[in-house]
């Protein structure tokens, strides 16, 4: 028997399963059904922690688990198993059908999700199929991974850069050495085709050596030199100009890959970097030539000092720098004391000797490089500035053996630097002493200004420079200012003076000025330079809130909210409500206290961080905790905004004591949470019992031959099924209103409902798009119920349709089918709970869902001509776009 067939047969005949559920009856039932197949050996256990203790001690091929169990649920069990590194197939078999549970299960690594509640035999047949499918897939994946891992380990072990492609040119291997050579990780390269592997070498997609193995020699010669071809192996060397930004010479060897049958399945290439072997000598010569050329261009004067003889050796460029020649100075060598006495400027001599001694004492290495500037005196008497760069070489005792260096004339550069500093200093002194404010603006940013301009607007120079001019020009003057700038830039005006109002730092005071501006060039770009002069003695603040003190004080003092004004964090005002909330007896007692002292310690860092970022605009309402003077902790809603108090920036804090409300909210939330949890647990337990009951009834039918008893069992099954659907309804009804309504694309919501029905053979038409409605998130259930009712009660329905029509009342969404329709008698109680041939819950729930956002539903069809439901959406609850 072939190995593959034997493996499959083994999977079919021997699968060990661990089944976890807190319902013992359901476990017993599941074990009976699965083991009846003769393919499974099933262990059962009633808790997830118990399952965790069994998994390490016994080999299981798969795990089946319920979701909702006490102590640890099914997803938590799955996470524990996956965290331990165990990849055993895991199937979540549960009655909980929420979408988020399914998504979470699959995200955590579940192989399948199967919902309980159907017919027992098809249910467990589907479960057994999922188990076999998951086990077979996992074993196949493990076999493939082992094979791929062995191949990858072999390739990664190779010392040369190696990669492989399949017959389609897709990269199937990329080892660690080629990762290092190209800088491209395997994860980024594997699976790519279209000559992706050529990019790191050539910078373009093109055939390379691995693609040319079977090509004629003439074709290879066009792209490679010095190649060697031996059957299915090809070797060549070439220079790559774009390998990680540099040119490299590489030697490559490529060969074909064959399968066991001798068929070509791809190719493999190994690459070795031989750049250093090929270019070492040329590189040395080239670098020496470049060095000589650079020295010539830079006019560098070379010298060398012998520590034993204390003699300097100079070249011709050195003597040229000093305005002399070797012949005039008696040769190319000179004693050190003669050099310093003859050529170094006497005012710099002591300094450079001191710098040398300091370097000798502080250098961590006896061999070091030193750079310093000083002046020299040429033979013609001219003083020049030079920079000296030297390398000190010492023996192991630290004694100087040799010093090599170069001198470069930097006289012109020093002169330019000095001139620039002098001009900048003159500009600074000139601008700093004029009585008017001076400024320079470029790209609407204030780049420079003097202290007069800054203080005129309440800033320091450091604060104001760099601000957009939009921040300092009064709103009513901004358009005029921009228009004048445009005139200057287009040449309509070169310089003019005009009145302008600027904003003080406090953002409420207008500073009237005479503004004199002209256009100039700054750093090769247009800029505006000018002066400003205050045209009044004192700035007159605009009216602010506190000028209407009598009116606003009454409003503030009678407010139900606490209000505090603080500057720099210190309270300067508090209304009566604030004093009461903080537990302070009088305003005098509150004034001067830090506002932060009333904030609970757990919230102080957050408050201080907000304060540090600056209160430049109103902050959103934030929930915090305060500490009263008597130590009692209270909950408050706080909002903060910037204000001006007596022409100075301040912060207005408004807060409301919500302690009582929060206690009520917390109590209600806890009670609601308990009710939801109780309902969920109760539903889960009841549904488990019902599924067990249906299973036992199914087994009973196999044993009973009496037709009367069989009829009783069938009626019992129908009753169980109705109970199950009613329990499912309670879950849907519990979700109703659980989340805030949201805008939904109507056509997408309907299509989602259609996808759940799988209506084969039925034409469903949606005659609109881009219509949005504001509705409960479970709106989809309305359309599901409408269509499901048509299939269940409408006879042979072959066509359904949705359409919309806008009118004065709002938007009407119509659903119709070509079924049997609904009788007038049924219409009277159509949306009442319990009406109908089934459970009578779907239309009742649909009406409740729609009513959340004011929508209504009615049936307007004619019996015999199909059902017709009209949903009215009120104005404001829908949006139309290209309908």
mmCIF file with all atom_site columns, C-alpha atoms in Angstrom, residues 239 275 389 456 560 741 746 758:
data_model
loop_
_atom_site.group_PDB
_atom_site.id
_atom_site.type_symbol
_atom_site.label_atom_id
_atom_site.label_alt_id
_atom_site.label_comp_id
_atom_site.label_asym_id
_atom_site.label_entity_id
_atom_site.label_seq_id
_atom_site.pdbx_PDB_ins_code
_atom_site.Cartn_x
_atom_site.Cartn_y
_atom_site.Cartn_z
_atom_site.occupancy
_atom_site.B_iso_or_equiv
_atom_site.pdbx_formal_charge
_atom_site.auth_seq_id
_atom_site.auth_comp_id
_atom_site.auth_asym_id
_atom_site.auth_atom_id
_atom_site.pdbx_PDB_model_num
ATOM 1 C CA . UNK A 1 239 ? 30.772  42.962 -11.782 1.00 0.00 ? 239 UNK A CA 1
ATOM 2 C CA . UNK A 1 275 ? 35.890  41.687 -5.114  1.00 0.00 ? 275 UNK A CA 1
ATOM 3 C CA . UNK A 1 389 ? 46.485  68.303 11.089  1.00 0.00 ? 389 UNK A CA 1
ATOM 4 C CA . UNK A 1 456 ? 5.372   95.881 22.405  1.00 0.00 ? 456 UNK A CA 1
ATOM 5 C CA . UNK A 1 560 ? -25.631 74.445 39.547  1.00 0.00 ? 560 UNK A CA 1
ATOM 6 C CA . UNK A 1 741 ? -27.688 53.095 16.594  1.00 0.00 ? 741 UNK A CA 1
ATOM 7 C CA . UNK A 1 746 ? -28.889 49.681 3.351   1.00 0.00 ? 746 UNK A CA 1
ATOM 8 C CA . UNK A 1 758 ? -28.217 30.981 0.681   1.00 0.00 ? 758 UNK A CA 1
#
